[in-house]
Coordinates of C-alpha atoms in Angstrom, one line a residue:
X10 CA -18.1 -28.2 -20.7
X11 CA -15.5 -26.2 -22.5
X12 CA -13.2 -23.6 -20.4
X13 CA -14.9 -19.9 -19.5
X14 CA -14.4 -17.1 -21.7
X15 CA -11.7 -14.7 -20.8
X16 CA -12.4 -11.1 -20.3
X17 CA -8.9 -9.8 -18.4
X18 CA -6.1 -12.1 -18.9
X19 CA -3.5 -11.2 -16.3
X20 CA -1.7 -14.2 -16.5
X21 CA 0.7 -14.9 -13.8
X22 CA -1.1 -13.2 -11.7
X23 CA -4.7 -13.6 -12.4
X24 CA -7.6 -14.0 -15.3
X25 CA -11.1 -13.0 -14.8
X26 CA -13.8 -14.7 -17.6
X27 CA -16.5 -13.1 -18.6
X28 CA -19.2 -14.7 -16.1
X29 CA -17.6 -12.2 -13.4
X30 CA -15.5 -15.0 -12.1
X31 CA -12.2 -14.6 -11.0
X32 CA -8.5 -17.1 -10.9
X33 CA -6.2 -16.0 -8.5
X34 CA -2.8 -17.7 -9.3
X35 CA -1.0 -16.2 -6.6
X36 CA -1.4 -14.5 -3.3
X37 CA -4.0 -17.6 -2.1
X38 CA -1.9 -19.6 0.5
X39 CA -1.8 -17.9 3.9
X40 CA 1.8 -17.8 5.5
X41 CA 1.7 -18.3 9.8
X42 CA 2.4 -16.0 11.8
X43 CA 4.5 -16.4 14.6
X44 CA 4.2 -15.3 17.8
X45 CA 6.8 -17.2 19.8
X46 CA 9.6 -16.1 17.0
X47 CA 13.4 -17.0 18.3
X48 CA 15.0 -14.5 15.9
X49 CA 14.0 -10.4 16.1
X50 CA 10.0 -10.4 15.2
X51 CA 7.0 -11.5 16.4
X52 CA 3.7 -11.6 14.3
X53 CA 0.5 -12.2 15.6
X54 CA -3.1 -12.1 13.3
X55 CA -5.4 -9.5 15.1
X56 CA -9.0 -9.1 14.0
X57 CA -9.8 -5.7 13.1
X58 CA -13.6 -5.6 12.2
X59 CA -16.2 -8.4 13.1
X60 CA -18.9 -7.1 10.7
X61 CA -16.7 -7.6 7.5
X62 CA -14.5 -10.2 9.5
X63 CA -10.9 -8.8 8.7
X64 CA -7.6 -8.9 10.6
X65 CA -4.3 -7.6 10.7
X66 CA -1.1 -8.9 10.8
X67 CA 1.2 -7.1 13.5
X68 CA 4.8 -6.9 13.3
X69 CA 6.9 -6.7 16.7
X70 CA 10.1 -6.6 18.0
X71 CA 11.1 -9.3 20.1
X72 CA 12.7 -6.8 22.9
X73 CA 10.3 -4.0 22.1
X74 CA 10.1 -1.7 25.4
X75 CA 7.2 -0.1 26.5
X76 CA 9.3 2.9 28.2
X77 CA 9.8 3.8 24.3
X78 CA 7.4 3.5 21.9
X79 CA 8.2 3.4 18.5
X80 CA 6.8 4.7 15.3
X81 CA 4.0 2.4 13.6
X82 CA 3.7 1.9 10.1
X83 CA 0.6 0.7 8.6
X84 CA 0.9 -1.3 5.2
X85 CA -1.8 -1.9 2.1
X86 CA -0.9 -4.7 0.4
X87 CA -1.1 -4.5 -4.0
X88 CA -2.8 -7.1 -6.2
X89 CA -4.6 -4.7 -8.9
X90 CA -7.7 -4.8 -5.5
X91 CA -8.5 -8.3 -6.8
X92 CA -5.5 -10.5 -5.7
X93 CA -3.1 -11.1 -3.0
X94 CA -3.0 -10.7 1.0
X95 CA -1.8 -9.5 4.0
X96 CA -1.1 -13.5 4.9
X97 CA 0.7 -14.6 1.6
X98 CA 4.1 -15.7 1.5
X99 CA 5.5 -12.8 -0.2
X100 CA 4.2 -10.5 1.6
X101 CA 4.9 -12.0 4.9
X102 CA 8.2 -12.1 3.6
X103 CA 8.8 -8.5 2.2
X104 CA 7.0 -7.0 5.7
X105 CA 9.1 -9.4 8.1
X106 CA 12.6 -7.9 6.2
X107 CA 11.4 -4.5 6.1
X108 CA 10.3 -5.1 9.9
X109 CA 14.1 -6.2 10.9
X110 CA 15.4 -3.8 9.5
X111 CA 13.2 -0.1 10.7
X112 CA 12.7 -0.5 14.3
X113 CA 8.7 0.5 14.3
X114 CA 5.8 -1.8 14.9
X115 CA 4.2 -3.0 11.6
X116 CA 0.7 -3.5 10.9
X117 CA -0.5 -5.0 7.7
X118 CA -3.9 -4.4 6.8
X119 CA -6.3 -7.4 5.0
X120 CA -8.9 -5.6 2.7
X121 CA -11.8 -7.2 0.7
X122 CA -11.3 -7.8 -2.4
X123 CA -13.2 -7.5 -6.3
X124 CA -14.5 -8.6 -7.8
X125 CA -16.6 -10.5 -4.8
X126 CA -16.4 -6.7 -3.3
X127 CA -15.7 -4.4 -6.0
X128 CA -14.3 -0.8 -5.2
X129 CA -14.7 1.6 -2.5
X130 CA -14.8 -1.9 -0.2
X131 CA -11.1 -2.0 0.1
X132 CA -11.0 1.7 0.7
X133 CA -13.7 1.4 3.9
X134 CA -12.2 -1.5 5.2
X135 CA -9.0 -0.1 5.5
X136 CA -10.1 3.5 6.7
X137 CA -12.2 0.9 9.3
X138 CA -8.4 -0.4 10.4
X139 CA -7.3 2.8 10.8
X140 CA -9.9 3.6 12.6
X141 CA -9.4 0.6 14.9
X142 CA -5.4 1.8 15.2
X143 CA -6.7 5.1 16.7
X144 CA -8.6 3.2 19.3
X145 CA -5.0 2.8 20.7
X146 CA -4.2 6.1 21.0
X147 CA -5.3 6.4 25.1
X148 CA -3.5 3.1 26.0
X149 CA -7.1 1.4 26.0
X150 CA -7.5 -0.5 22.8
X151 CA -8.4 -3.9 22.5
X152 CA -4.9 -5.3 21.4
X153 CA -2.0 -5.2 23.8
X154 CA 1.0 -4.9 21.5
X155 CA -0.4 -1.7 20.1
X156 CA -1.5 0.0 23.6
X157 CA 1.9 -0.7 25.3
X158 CA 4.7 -0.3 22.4
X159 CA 3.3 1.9 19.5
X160 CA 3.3 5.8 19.4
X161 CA 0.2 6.8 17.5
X162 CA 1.6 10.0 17.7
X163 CA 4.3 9.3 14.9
X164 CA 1.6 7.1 12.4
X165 CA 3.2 6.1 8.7
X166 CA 1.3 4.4 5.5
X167 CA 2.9 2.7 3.1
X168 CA 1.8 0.3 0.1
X169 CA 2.8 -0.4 -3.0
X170 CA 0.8 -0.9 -6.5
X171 CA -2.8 -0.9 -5.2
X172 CA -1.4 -0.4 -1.7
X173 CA 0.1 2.9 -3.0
X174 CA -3.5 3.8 -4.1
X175 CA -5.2 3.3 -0.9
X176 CA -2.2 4.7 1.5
X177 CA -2.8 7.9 -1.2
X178 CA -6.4 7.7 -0.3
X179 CA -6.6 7.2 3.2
X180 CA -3.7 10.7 3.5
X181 CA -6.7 12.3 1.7
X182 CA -9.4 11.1 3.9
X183 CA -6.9 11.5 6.9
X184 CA -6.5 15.0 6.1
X185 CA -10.4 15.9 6.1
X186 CA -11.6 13.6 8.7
X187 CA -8.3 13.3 11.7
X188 CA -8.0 10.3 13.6
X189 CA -8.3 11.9 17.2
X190 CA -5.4 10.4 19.3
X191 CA -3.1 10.1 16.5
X192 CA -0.7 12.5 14.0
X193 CA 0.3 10.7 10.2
X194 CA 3.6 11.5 9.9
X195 CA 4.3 10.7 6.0
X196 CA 3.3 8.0 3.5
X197 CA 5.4 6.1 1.5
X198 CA 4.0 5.5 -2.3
X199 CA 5.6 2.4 -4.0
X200 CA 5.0 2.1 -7.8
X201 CA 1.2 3.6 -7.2
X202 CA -1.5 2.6 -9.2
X203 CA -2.6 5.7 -10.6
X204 CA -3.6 6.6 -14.2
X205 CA -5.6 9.3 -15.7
X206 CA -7.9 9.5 -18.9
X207 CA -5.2 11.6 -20.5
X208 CA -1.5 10.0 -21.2
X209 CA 1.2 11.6 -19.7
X210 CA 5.6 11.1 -20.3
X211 CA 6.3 8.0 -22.1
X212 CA 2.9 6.6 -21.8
X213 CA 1.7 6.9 -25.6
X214 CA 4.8 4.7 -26.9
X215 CA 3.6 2.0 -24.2
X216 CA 2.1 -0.8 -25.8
X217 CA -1.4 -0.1 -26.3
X218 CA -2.7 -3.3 -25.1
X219 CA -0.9 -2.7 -22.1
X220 CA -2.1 0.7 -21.2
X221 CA -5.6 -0.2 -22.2
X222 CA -5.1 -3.0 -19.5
X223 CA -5.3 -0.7 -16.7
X224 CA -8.6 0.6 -17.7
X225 CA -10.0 -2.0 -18.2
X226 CA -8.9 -3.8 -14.8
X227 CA -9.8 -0.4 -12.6
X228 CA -13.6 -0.3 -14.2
X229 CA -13.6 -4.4 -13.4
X230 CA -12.3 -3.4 -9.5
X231 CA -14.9 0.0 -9.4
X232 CA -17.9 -0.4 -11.8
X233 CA -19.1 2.6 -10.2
X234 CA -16.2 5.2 -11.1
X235 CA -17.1 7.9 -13.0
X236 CA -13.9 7.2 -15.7
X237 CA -10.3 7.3 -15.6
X238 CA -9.9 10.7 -14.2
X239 CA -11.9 9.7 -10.9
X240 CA -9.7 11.5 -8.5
X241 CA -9.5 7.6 -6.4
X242 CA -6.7 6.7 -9.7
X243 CA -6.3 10.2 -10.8
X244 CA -4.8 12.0 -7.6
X245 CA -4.1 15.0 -9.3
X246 CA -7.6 15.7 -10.2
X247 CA -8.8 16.0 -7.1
X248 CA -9.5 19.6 -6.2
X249 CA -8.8 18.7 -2.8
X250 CA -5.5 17.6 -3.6
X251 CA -3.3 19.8 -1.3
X252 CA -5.0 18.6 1.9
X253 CA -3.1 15.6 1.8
X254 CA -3.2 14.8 5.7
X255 CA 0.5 14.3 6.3
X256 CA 3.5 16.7 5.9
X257 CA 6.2 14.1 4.3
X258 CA 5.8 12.4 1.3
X259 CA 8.5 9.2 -0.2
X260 CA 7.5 8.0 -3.5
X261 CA 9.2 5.1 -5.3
X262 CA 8.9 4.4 -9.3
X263 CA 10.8 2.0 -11.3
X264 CA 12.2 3.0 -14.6
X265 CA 10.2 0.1 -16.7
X266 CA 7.4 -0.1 -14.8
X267 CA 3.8 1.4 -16.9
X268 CA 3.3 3.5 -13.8
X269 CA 7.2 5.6 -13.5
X270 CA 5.4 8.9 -15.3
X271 CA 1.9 8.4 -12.9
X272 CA 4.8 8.8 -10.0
X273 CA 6.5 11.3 -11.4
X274 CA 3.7 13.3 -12.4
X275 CA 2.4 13.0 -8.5
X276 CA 5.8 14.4 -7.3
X277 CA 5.7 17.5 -9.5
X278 CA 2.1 18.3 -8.7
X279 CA 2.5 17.7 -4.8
X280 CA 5.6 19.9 -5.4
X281 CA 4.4 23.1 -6.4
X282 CA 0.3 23.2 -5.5
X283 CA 0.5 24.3 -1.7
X284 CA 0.3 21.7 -0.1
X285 CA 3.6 22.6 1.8
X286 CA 4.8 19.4 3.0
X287 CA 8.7 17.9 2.0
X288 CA 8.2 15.1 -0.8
X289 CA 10.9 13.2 -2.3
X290 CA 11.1 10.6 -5.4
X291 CA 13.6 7.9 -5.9
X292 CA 14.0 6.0 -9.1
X293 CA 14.9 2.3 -9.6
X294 CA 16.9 2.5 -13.2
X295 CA 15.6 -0.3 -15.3
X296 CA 13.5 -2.3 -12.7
X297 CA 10.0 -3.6 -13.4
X298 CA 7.0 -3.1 -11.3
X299 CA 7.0 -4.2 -7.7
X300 CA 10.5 -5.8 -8.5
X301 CA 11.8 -5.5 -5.0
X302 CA 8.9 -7.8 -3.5
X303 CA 10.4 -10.7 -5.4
X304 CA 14.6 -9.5 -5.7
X305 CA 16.6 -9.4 -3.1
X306 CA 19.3 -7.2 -5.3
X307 CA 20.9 -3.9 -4.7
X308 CA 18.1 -1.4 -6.2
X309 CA 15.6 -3.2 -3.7
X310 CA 18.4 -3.0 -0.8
X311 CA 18.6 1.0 -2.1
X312 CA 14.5 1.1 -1.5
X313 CA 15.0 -0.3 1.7
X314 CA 17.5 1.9 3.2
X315 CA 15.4 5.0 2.0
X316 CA 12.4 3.6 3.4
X317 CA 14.2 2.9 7.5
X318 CA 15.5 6.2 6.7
X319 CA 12.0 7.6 6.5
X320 CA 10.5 6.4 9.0
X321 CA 13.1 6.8 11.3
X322 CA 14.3 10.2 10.6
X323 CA 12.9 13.9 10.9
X324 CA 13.6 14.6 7.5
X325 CA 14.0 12.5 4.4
X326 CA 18.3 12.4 4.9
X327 CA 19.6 9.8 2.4
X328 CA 19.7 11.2 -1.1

């Protein structure tokens, strides 16, 4: 039989052929966690819903104290909602660093994925976990490390690519809906996945095949949408916008990545539409998308310091 037709070629990361199939070149091996760590973090797998069966990966100091909580971050993995995991090694990787290095207690969320579950399944299965996270919030939840050592009172997103789409999404649905129990501090936005039907900064001198890309990938992920200015890629055209349900804002772009103007256009919107929170952008001259997952050089050191800074601080301190 000769080979499927392609329909997206994504190649490293994945190719889906016309029959609605889908090859996943990375992101498929599950990394351990490991609970009986001997350095400074412990990570257990956690089930999170039995009816999709998903889990969560928790991050945790190794001399966490229960007579002070600390701040908990939840993390959306990226993968363009059709690849990677909360489990893979790079991801397990990335998290455990950032993890050493902020103090908090780390959750990272597993969310179905298209096209086996296209669009809004990631979205409900991750407002599920957060649901789940609230359960916590009268020391009576179902796991332990989160009763005893988390403060659901100071509650941070983050994600990056995709992940920056959902942790946008789930602010807006925080900010409508609550979480009783629990206050969402700020979210942290790294190289977002937004677009928008109309081009915006350097987009038009993009290579066409490359913008048309994202299109084409986002209607594969959420047949359903209603186009490219479907407020769940196109923040800015919600009219609801300004509710985001947090009062700090980080967002990260990368000079070369497609995405830099999507951030930037997010910044200058949040900026000046009411929603009265304290937002702040940091640039990565010259880096490529999601760079710092896979570099372990200075401008990903840089994204790092801002980030423990963030979740550690008041205010957003380092400039």
């Amino acid at each position: 039989m000769s080979d499927p037709e392609i329909f997206i070629d994504f190649s490293p990361f994945f190719q889906v052929y016309k029959d609605g199939s889908i090859n996943r070149m990375v992101g498929t091996e599950p990394v351990a966690p490991s609970p009986y760590s001997e350095d400074d973090v412990r990570s257990k797998d956690v089930v999170f819903s039995q009816e999709p069966n998903l889990s969560s990966r928790i991050y945790l100091p190794k001399h966490a104290n229960p007579a002070r909580k600390l701040p908990l971050l939840v993390y959306f993995h990226g993968g363009a909602f059709c690849m990677e995991s909360a489990f893979s090694a790079t991801y397990h990787n990335y998290q455990k660093t950032l993890f050493q290095a902020a103090n908090v207690v780390l959750v990272s969320i597993e969310y179905r994925l298209a096209p086996e579950h296209p669009l809004p399944a990631a979205y409900d299965d991750c407002w599920t976990a957060l649901k789940w996270v609230a359960s916590h919030a009268t020391g009576n939840g179902p796991e332990e490390w989160l009763n005893s050592f988390a403060d659901l009172e100071k509650v941070f997103l983050a994600g990056d690519s995709a992940g920056g789409n959902i942790t946008h999404n789930m602010a807006m649905r925080y900010g409508q809906e609550k979480l009783v129990g629990t206050e969402l501090k700020g979210i942290a936005l790294v190289h977002s996945y937004f677009w928008g039907k109309d081009t915006v900064g350097n987009e038009s001198s993009r290579d066409p095949k490359e913008t048309a890309m994202v299109e084409k990938v986002w209607r594969f992920t959420n047949p359903d949408t209603s186009g490219m200015d479907d407020p769940l890629i196109n923040p800015i055209a919600d009219p609801k916008f300004s509710s985001l349900g947090c009062s700090r804002v980080l967002i990260y772009v990368a000079g070369n990545d497609l995405f830099r103007d999507r951030g930037w256009l997010y910044y200058e919107k949040l900026s000046n539409n009411g929603w009265g929170g304290e937002v702040e952008i940091m640039e990565s001259e010259a880096e490529d998308h999601c760079f710092h997952l896979y570099c372990d050089c200075d401008n990903s050191k840089h994204m790092l310091r801002k980030l423990v800074s963030f979740l550690n601080d008041d205010s957003l301190v380092e400039k």
